[in-house]
Short mmCIF file of C-alpha atoms in Angstrom, two decimals:
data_model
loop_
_atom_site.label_atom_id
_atom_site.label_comp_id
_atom_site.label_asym_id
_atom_site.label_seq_id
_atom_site.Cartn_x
_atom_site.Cartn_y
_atom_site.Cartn_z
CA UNK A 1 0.00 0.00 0.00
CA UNK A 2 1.48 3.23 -1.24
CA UNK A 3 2.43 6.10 1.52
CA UNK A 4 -0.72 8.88 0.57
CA UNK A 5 1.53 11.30 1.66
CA UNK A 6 4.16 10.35 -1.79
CA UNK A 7 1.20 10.42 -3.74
CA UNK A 8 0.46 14.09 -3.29
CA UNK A 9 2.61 15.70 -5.84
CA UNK A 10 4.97 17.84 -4.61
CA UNK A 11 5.14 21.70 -5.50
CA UNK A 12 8.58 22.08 -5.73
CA UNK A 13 9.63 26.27 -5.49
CA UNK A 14 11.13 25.98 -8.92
CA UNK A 15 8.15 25.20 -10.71
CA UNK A 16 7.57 26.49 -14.01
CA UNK A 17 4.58 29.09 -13.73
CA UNK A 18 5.15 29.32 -9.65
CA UNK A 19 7.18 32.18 -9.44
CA UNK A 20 4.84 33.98 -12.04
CA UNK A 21 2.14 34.21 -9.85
CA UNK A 22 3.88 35.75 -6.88
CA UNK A 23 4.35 39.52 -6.56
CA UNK A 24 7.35 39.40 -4.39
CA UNK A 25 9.95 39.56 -4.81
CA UNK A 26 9.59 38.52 -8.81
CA UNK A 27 6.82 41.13 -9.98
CA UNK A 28 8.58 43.88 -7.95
CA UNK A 29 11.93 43.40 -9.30
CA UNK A 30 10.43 43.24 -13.03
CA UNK A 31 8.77 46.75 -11.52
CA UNK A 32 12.20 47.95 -10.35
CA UNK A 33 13.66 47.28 -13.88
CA UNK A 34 11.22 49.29 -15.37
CA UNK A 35 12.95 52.88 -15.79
CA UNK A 36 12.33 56.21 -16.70
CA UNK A 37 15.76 57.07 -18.23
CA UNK A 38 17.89 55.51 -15.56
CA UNK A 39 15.47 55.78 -12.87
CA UNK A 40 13.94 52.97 -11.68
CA UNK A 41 10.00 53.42 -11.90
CA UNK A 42 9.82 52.78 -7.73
CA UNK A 43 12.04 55.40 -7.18
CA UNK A 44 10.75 57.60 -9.54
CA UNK A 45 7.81 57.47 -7.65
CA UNK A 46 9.16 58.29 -4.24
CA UNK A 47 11.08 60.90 -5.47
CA UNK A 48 8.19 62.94 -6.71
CA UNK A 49 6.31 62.39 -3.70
CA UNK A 50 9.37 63.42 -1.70
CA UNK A 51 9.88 66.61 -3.44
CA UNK A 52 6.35 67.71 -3.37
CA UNK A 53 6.46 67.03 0.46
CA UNK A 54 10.07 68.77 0.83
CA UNK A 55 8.99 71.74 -1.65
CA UNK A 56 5.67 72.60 0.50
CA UNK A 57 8.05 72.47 3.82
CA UNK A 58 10.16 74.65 2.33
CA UNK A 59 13.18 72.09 2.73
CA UNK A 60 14.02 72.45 -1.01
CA UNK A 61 18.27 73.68 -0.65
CA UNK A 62 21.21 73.91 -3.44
CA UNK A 63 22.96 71.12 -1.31
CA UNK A 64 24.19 68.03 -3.66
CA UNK A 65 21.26 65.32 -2.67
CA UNK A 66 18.88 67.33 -3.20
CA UNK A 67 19.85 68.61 -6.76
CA UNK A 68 20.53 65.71 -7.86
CA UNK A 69 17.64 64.65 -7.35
CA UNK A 70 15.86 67.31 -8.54
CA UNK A 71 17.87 67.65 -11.57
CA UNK A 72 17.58 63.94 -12.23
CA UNK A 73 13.80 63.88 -12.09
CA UNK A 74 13.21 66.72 -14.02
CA UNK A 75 16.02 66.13 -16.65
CA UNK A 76 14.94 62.50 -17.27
CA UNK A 77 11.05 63.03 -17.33
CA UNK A 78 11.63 65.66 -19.89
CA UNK A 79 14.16 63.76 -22.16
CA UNK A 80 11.56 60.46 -21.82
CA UNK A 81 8.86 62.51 -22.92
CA UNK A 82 10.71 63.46 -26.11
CA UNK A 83 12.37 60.32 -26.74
CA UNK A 84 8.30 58.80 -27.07
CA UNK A 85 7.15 61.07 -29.54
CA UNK A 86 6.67 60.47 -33.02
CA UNK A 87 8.85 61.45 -35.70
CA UNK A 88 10.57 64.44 -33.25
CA UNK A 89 12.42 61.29 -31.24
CA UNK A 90 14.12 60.92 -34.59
CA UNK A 91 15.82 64.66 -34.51
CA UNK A 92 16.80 65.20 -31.12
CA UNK A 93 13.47 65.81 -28.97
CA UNK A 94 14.99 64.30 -25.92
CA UNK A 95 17.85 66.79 -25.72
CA UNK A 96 15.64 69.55 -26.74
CA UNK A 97 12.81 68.96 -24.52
CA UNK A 98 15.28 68.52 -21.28
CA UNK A 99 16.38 71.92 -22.61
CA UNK A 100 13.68 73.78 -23.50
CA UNK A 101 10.78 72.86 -21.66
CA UNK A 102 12.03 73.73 -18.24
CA UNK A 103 12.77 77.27 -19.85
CA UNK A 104 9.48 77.56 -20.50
CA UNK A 105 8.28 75.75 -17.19
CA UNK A 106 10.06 78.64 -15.47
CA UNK A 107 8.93 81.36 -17.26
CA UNK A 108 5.56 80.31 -17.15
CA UNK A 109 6.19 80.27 -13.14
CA UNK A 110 4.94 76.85 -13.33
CA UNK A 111 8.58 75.26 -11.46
CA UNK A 112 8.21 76.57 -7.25
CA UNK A 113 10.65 79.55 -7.33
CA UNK A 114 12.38 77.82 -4.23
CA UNK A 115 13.66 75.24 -7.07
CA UNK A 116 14.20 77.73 -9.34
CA UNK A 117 16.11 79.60 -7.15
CA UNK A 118 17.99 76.60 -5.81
CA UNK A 119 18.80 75.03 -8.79
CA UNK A 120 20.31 78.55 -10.14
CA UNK A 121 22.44 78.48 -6.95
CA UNK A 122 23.66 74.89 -7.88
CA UNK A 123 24.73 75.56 -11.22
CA UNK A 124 26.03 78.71 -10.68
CA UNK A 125 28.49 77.74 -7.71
CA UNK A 126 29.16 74.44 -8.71
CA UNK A 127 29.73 74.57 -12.05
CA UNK A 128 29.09 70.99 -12.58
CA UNK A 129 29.06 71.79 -16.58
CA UNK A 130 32.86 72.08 -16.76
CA UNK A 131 33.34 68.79 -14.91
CA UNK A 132 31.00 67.17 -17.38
CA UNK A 133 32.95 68.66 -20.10
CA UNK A 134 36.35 67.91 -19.17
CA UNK A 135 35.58 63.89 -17.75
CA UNK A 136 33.97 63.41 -21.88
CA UNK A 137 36.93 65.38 -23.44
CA UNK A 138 39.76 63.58 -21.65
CA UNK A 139 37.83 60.21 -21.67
CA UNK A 140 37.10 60.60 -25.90
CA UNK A 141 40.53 62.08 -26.52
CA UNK A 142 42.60 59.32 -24.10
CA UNK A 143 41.00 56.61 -25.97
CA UNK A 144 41.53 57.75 -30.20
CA UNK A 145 44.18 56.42 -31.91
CA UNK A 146 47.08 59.07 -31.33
CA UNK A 147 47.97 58.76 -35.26
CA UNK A 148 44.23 59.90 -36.03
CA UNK A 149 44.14 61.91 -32.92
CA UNK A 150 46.79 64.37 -34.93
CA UNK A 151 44.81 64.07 -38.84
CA UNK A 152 41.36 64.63 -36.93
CA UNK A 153 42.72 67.93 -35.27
CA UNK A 154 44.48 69.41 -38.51
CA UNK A 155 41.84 68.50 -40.60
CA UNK A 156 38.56 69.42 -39.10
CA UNK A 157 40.04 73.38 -39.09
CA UNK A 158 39.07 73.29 -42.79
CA UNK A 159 35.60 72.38 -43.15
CA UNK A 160 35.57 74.64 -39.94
CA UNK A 161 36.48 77.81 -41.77
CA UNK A 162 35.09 77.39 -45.51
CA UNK A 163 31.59 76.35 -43.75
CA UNK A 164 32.03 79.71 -41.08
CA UNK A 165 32.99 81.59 -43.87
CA UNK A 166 29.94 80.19 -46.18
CA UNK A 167 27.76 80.72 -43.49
CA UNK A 168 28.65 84.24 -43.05
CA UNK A 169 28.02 85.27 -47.32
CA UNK A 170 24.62 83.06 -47.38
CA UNK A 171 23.24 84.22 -43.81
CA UNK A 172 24.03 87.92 -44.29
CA UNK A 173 22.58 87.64 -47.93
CA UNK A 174 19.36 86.06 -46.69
CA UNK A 175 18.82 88.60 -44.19
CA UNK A 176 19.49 91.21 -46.64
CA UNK A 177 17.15 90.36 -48.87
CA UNK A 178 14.63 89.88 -46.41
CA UNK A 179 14.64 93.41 -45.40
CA UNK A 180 16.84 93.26 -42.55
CA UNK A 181 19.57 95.14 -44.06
CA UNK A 182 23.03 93.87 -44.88
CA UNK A 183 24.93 95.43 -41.56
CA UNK A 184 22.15 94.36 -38.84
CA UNK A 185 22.34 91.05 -40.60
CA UNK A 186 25.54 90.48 -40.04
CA UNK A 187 26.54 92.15 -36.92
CA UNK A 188 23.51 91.46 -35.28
CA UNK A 189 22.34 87.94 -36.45
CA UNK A 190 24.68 85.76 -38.15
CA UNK A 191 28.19 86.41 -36.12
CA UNK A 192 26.05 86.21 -32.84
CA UNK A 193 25.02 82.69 -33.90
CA UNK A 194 28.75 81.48 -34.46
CA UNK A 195 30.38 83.60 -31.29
CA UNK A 196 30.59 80.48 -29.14
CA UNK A 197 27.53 80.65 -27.04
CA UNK A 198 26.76 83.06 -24.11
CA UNK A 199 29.48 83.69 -21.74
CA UNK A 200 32.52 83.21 -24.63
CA UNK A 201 30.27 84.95 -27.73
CA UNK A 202 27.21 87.23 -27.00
CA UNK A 203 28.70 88.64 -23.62
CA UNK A 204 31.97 89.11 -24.96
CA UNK A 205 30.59 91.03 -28.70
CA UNK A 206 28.17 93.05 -27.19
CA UNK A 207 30.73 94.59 -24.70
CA UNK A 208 32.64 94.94 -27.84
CA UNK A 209 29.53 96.25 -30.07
CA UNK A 210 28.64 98.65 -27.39
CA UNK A 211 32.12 100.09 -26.74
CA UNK A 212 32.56 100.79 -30.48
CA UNK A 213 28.91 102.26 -31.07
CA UNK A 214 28.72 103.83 -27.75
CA UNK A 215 25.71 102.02 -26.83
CA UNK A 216 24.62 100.60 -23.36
CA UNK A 217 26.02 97.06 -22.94
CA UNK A 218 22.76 95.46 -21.50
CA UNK A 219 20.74 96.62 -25.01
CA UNK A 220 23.41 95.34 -27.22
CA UNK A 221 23.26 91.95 -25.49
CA UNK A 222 19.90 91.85 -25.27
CA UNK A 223 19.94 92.36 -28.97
CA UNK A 224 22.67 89.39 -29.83
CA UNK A 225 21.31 86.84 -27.61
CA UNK A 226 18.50 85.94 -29.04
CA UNK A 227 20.33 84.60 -32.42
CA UNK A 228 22.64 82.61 -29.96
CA UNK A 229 19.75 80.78 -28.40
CA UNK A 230 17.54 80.13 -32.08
CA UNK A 231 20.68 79.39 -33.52
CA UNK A 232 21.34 76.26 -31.25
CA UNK A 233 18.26 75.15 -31.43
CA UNK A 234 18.45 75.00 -35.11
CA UNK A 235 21.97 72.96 -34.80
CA UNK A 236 20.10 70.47 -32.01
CA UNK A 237 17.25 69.90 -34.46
CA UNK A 238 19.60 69.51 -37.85
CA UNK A 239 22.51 67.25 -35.65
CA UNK A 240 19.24 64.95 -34.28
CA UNK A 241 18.15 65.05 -38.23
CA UNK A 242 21.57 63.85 -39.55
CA UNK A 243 21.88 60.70 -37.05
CA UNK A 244 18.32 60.10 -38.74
CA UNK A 245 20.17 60.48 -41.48
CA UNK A 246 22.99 58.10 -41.07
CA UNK A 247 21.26 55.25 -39.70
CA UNK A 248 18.98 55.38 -43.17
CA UNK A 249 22.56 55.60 -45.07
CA UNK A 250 25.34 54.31 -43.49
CA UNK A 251 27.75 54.73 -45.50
CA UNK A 252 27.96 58.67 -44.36
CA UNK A 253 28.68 58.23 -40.71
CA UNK A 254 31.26 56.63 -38.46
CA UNK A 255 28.72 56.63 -35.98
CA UNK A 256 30.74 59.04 -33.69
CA UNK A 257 34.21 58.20 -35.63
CA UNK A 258 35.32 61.62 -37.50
CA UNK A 259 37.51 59.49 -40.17
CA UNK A 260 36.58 55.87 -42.01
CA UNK A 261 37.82 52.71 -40.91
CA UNK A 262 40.79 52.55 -42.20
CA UNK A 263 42.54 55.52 -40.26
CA UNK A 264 40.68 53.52 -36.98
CA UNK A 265 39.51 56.10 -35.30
CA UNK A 266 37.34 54.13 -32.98
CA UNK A 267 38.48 54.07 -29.26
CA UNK A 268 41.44 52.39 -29.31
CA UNK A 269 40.82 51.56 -25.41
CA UNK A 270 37.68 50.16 -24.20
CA UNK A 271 36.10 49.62 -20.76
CA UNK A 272 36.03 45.82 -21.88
CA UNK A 273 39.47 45.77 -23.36
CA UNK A 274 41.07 46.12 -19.94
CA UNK A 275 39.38 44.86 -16.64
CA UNK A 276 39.24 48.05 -14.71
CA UNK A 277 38.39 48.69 -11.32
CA UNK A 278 36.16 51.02 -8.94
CA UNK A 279 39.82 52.86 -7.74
CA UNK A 280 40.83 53.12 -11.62
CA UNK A 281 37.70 54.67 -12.70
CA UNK A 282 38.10 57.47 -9.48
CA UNK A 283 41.97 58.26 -11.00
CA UNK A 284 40.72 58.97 -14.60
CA UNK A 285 38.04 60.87 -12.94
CA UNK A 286 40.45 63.14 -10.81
CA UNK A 287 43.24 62.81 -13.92
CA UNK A 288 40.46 64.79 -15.80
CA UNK A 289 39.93 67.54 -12.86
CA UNK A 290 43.42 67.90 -12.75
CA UNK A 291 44.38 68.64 -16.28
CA UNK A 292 40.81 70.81 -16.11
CA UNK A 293 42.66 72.86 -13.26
CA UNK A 294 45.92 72.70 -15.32
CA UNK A 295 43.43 74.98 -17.74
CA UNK A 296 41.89 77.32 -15.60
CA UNK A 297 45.95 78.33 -14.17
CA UNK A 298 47.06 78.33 -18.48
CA UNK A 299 43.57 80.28 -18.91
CA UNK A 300 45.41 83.02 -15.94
CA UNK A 301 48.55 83.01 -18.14
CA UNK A 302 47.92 83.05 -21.52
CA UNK A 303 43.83 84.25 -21.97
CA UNK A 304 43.39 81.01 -23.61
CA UNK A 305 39.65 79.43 -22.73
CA UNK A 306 39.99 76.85 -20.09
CA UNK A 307 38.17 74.37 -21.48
CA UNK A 308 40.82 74.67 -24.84
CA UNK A 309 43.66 74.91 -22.61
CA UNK A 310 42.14 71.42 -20.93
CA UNK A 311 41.55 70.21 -24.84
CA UNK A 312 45.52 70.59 -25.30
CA UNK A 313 46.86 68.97 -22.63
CA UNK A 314 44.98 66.41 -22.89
CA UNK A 315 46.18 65.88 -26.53
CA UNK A 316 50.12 66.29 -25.60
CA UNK A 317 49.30 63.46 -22.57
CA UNK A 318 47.99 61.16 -25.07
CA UNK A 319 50.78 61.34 -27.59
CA UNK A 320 53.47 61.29 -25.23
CA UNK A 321 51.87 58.27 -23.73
CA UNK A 322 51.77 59.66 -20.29
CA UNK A 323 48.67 58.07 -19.25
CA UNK A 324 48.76 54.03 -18.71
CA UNK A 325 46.15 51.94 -20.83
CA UNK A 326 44.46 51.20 -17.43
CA UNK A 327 43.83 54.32 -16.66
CA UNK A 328 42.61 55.48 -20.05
CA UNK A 329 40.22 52.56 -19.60
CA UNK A 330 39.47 53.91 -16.82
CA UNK A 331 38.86 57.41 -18.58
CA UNK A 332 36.48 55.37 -20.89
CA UNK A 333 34.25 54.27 -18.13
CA UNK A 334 34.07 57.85 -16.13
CA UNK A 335 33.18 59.31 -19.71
CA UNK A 336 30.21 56.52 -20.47
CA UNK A 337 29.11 57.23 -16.78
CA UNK A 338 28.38 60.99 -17.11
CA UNK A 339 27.41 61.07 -20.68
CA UNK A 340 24.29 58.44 -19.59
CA UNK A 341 24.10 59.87 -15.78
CA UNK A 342 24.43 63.60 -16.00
CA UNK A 343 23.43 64.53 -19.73
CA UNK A 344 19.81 65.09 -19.62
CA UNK A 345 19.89 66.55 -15.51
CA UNK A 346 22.66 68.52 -16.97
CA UNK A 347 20.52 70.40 -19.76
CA UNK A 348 17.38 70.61 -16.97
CA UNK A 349 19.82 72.30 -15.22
CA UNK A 350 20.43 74.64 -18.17
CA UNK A 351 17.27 75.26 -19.34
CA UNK A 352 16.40 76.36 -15.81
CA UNK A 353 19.62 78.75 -15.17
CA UNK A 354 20.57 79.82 -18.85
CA UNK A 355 18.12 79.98 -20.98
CA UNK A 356 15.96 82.61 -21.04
CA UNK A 357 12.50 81.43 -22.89
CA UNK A 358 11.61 85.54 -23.72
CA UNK A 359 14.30 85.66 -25.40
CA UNK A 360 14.04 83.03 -27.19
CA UNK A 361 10.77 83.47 -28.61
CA UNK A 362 11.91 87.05 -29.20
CA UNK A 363 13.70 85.92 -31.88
CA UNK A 364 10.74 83.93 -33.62
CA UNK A 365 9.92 86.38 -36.22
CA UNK A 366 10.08 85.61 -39.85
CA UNK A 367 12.91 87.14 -41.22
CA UNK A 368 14.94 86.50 -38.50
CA UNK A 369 14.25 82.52 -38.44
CA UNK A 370 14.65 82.24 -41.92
CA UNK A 371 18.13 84.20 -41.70
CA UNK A 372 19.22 82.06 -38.82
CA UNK A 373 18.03 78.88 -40.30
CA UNK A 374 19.89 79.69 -43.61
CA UNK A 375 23.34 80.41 -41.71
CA UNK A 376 23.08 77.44 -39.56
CA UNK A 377 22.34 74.90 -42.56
CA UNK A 378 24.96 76.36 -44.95
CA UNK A 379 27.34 76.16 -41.85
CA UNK A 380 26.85 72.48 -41.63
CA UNK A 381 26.30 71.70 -45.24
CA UNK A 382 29.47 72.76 -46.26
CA UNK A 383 31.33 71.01 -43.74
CA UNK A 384 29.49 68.09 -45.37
CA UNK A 385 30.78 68.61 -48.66
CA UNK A 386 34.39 69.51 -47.16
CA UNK A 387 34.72 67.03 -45.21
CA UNK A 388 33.72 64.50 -47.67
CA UNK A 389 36.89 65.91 -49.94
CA UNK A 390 39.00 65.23 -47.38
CA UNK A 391 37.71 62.18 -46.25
CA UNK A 392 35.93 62.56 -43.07
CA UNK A 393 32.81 61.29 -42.46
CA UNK A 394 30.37 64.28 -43.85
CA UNK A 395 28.21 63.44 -41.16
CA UNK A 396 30.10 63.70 -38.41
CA UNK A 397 32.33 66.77 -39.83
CA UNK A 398 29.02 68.32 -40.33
CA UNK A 399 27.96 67.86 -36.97
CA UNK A 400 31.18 69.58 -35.83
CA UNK A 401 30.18 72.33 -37.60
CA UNK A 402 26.95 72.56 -35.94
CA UNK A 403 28.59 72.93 -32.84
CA UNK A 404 29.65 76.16 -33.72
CA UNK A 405 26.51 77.96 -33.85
CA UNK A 406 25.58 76.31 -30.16
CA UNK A 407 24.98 77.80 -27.35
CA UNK A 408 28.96 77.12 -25.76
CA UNK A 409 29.74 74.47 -24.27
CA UNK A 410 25.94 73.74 -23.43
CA UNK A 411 25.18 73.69 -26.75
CA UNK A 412 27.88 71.42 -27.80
CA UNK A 413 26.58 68.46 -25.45
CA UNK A 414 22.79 69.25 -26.33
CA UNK A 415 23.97 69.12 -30.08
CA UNK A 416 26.00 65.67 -29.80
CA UNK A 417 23.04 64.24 -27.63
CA UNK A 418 20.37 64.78 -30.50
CA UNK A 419 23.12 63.60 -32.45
CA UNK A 420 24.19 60.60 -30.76
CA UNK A 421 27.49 61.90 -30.82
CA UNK A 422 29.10 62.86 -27.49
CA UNK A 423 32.21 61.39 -29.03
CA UNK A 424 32.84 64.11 -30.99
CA UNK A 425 32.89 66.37 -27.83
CA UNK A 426 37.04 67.25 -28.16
CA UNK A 427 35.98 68.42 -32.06
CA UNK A 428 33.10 70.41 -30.76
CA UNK A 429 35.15 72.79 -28.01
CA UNK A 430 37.78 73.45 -31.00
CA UNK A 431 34.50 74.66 -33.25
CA UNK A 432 33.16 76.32 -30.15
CA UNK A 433 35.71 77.72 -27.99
CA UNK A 434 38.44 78.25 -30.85
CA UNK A 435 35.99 78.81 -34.11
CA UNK A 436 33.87 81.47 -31.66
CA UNK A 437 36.97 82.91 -29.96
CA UNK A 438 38.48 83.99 -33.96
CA UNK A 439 34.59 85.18 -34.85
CA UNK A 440 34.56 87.88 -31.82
CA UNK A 441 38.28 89.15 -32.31
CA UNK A 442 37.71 89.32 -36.13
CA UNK A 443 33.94 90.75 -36.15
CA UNK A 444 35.22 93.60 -33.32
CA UNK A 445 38.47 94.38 -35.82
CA UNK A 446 36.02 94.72 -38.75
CA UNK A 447 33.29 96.89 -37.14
CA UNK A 448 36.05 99.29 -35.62
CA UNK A 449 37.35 99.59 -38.74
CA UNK A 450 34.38 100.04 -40.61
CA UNK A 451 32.88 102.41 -37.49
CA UNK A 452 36.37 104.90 -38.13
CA UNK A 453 35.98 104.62 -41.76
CA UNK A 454 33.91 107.79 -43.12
CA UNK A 455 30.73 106.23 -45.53
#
């Protein structure tokens, strides 16, 4: 007689369908794996209900949890919301939307001021952007090729000035022709849009403008800064428009890779190549602050931008081989971190601090946009065909272009964020920093000369 207790069939914890059935832990984990950028959805949802709570206690401060935080939420809802929509995903909407919206949001008073006012506070005393920008340009520069690393610099100066220079004839004969007058049109439009951004370009010229025409400073930049912010946000929407672009015909991108495959100008140094750890990944992290600080002291000595001064040593480390293949491993895995971890809270942050909507709708009349949108296209078209001749990939040489009618160094990692691109980010500050620096000196020369000439 057979034991009725052996009979029963057994329900062993590894069943199949078993673990299905149970929320926990399973169905939460498959809930914590859901994410909105790289939030998980749990914490997502904590967060916002902790920041309401904290905003109506007033407990919202510029410390470092807290913006995070905030900048993460915001940055990240933002960016998902234009990575979902149709057709814009394809052309950059999640880099423009973590932009632009909370520009808008704050304008619109529709952000608490205490956040406003704190995140402000955090950007301007922190200046987490330059950290950003120097842990991507030493982690993309440590890892070229240092053969390719030398062709890539000398080249990409020429599609650089014959598009700048293109861009100058086409946008000031645009404007002309739409009544805006040939002077205005290029003084007052089209070199704004390549000066470098805000704090490099339109701050910088309209000291210059107002010194030469005796004007108040404040209504000169007022004036300029408008083309500065329409520019970029034509460049975002044509970069996000050319990775569309590439991934329809191959063939004209190196999918972040300025030169074809046979100069190998693919990261010679991978995070997978060499088994790095948590200690190497904080030395490339601190190598980058370091040479960033190296800049700021060369900035004190020479005038040169920082962030170019950073670009160069950077370079003359990697071809001296001063920096171990660990570490620029290491480099590799600091730069993936804050290009997916601090991009989109990074442009939040921007939109919130820098970019005033006003003006930017300011510039939304007719004349204007078409002007700006002719100079920003023939910039980057011609680096297309240039680059081509001296084969680069047109796509990516174009996109380098684009950078220099961004908004600075902002603009430069909204424009290779649309564009998929952040690779190109050593390019960009050349097109930004040195393209924009040669713009202001040059337009200032001109006017002067053309102010003390009698017509």
């Amino acid at each position: 007689m057979s034991n009725p207790l052996a009979a029963a069939p057994a329900e062993t914890p590894g069943a199949v369908g078993a673990p299905a059935k149970r929320f926990w832990p399973q169905g939460w984990w498959r809930m914590v794996d859901i994410k909105i950028g790289i939030i998980p959805l749990p914490v997502y949802a904590i967060l916002v209900v902790l920041l309401a709570i904290l905003t109506q206690e007033g407990e919202i401060k510029p410390d470092a949890p807290t913006m995070i935080a905030v900048l993460v939420l915001g940055g990240f809802t933002c960016a998902e919301i234009g990575k979902r929509l149709p057709v814009l995903r394809s052309i950059g909407a999640g880099a423009i939307f973590a932009t632009f919206i909370p520009s808008a949001l704050v304008f619109y008073d529709l952000i608490p001021p205490q956040i406003v006012r704190a995140i402000v506070d955090f950007t301007k005393f922190t200046n987490f952007l330059y950290l950003y920008i120097a842990t991507i340009i030493v982690g993309s520069i440590l890892g070229m090729d240092r053969a390719v690393l030398i062709r890539g610099f000398l080249k990409i100066f020429v599609p650089l000035a014959a598009g700048s220079v293109a861009a100058g004839l086409v946008g000031t004969l645009v404007g002309t022709l739409l009544g805006l007058g040939a002077y205005n049109t290029f003084f007052f439009v089209v070199v704004p849009i390549m000066a470098g951004g805000v704090g490099e370009g339109a701050i910088p010229l309209s000291i210059g403008y107002a010194a030469i025409l005796g004007q108040g400073q404040g209504d000169v930049f007022a004036q300029v800064l408008p083309p500065v912010m329409l520019g970029s946000l034509t460049a975002i929407i044509l970069a996000g428009t050319l990775n569309a672009v590439g991934k329809r015909l191959p063939h004209l991108t190196g999918e972040g890779r300025l030169q074809p495959d046979r100069d190998n100008d693919v990261a010679a140094v991978k995070a997978e190549d060499i088994p790095v750890d948590a200690a190497t990944v904080g030395a490339a992290a601190l190598t980058a602050v370091t040479l960033y600080l190296l800049g700021v002291m060369m900035h004190h000595l020479t005038g040169l931008p920082a962030p170019v001064a950073m670009l160069f040593l950077a370079v003359m480390a990697k071809l001296a081989s001063a920096v171990s293949p660990r570490l620029q491993a290491g480099g590799f895995v600091a730069y993936k971190f804050v290009q997916i971890g601090m991009t989109y809270p990074l442009l939040f942050a921007v939109g919130v601090s820098l970019t005033p909507w006003d003006k930017l709708v300011a510039a939304f009349t007719i004349p204007n946009l078409i002007t700006i949108v002719a100079t920003v296209v023939t910039l980057m078209a011609v680096g297309f065909w240039v680059g081509r001749r001296l084969g680069l990939y047109p796509i990516e040489t174009a996109i380098v272009n684009a950078c220099h009618s961004g908004q600075g160094g902002t603009g430069d990692v909204a424009i290779l964020t649309a564009a998929n691109r952040m690779s190109l980010m050593p390019f960009a500050q050349i097109a930004t920093r040195i393209g924009g620096a040669l713009t202001v000196t040059g337009t200032l020369v001109v006017m002067r000369w053309l102010t003390a000439v009698p017509l």
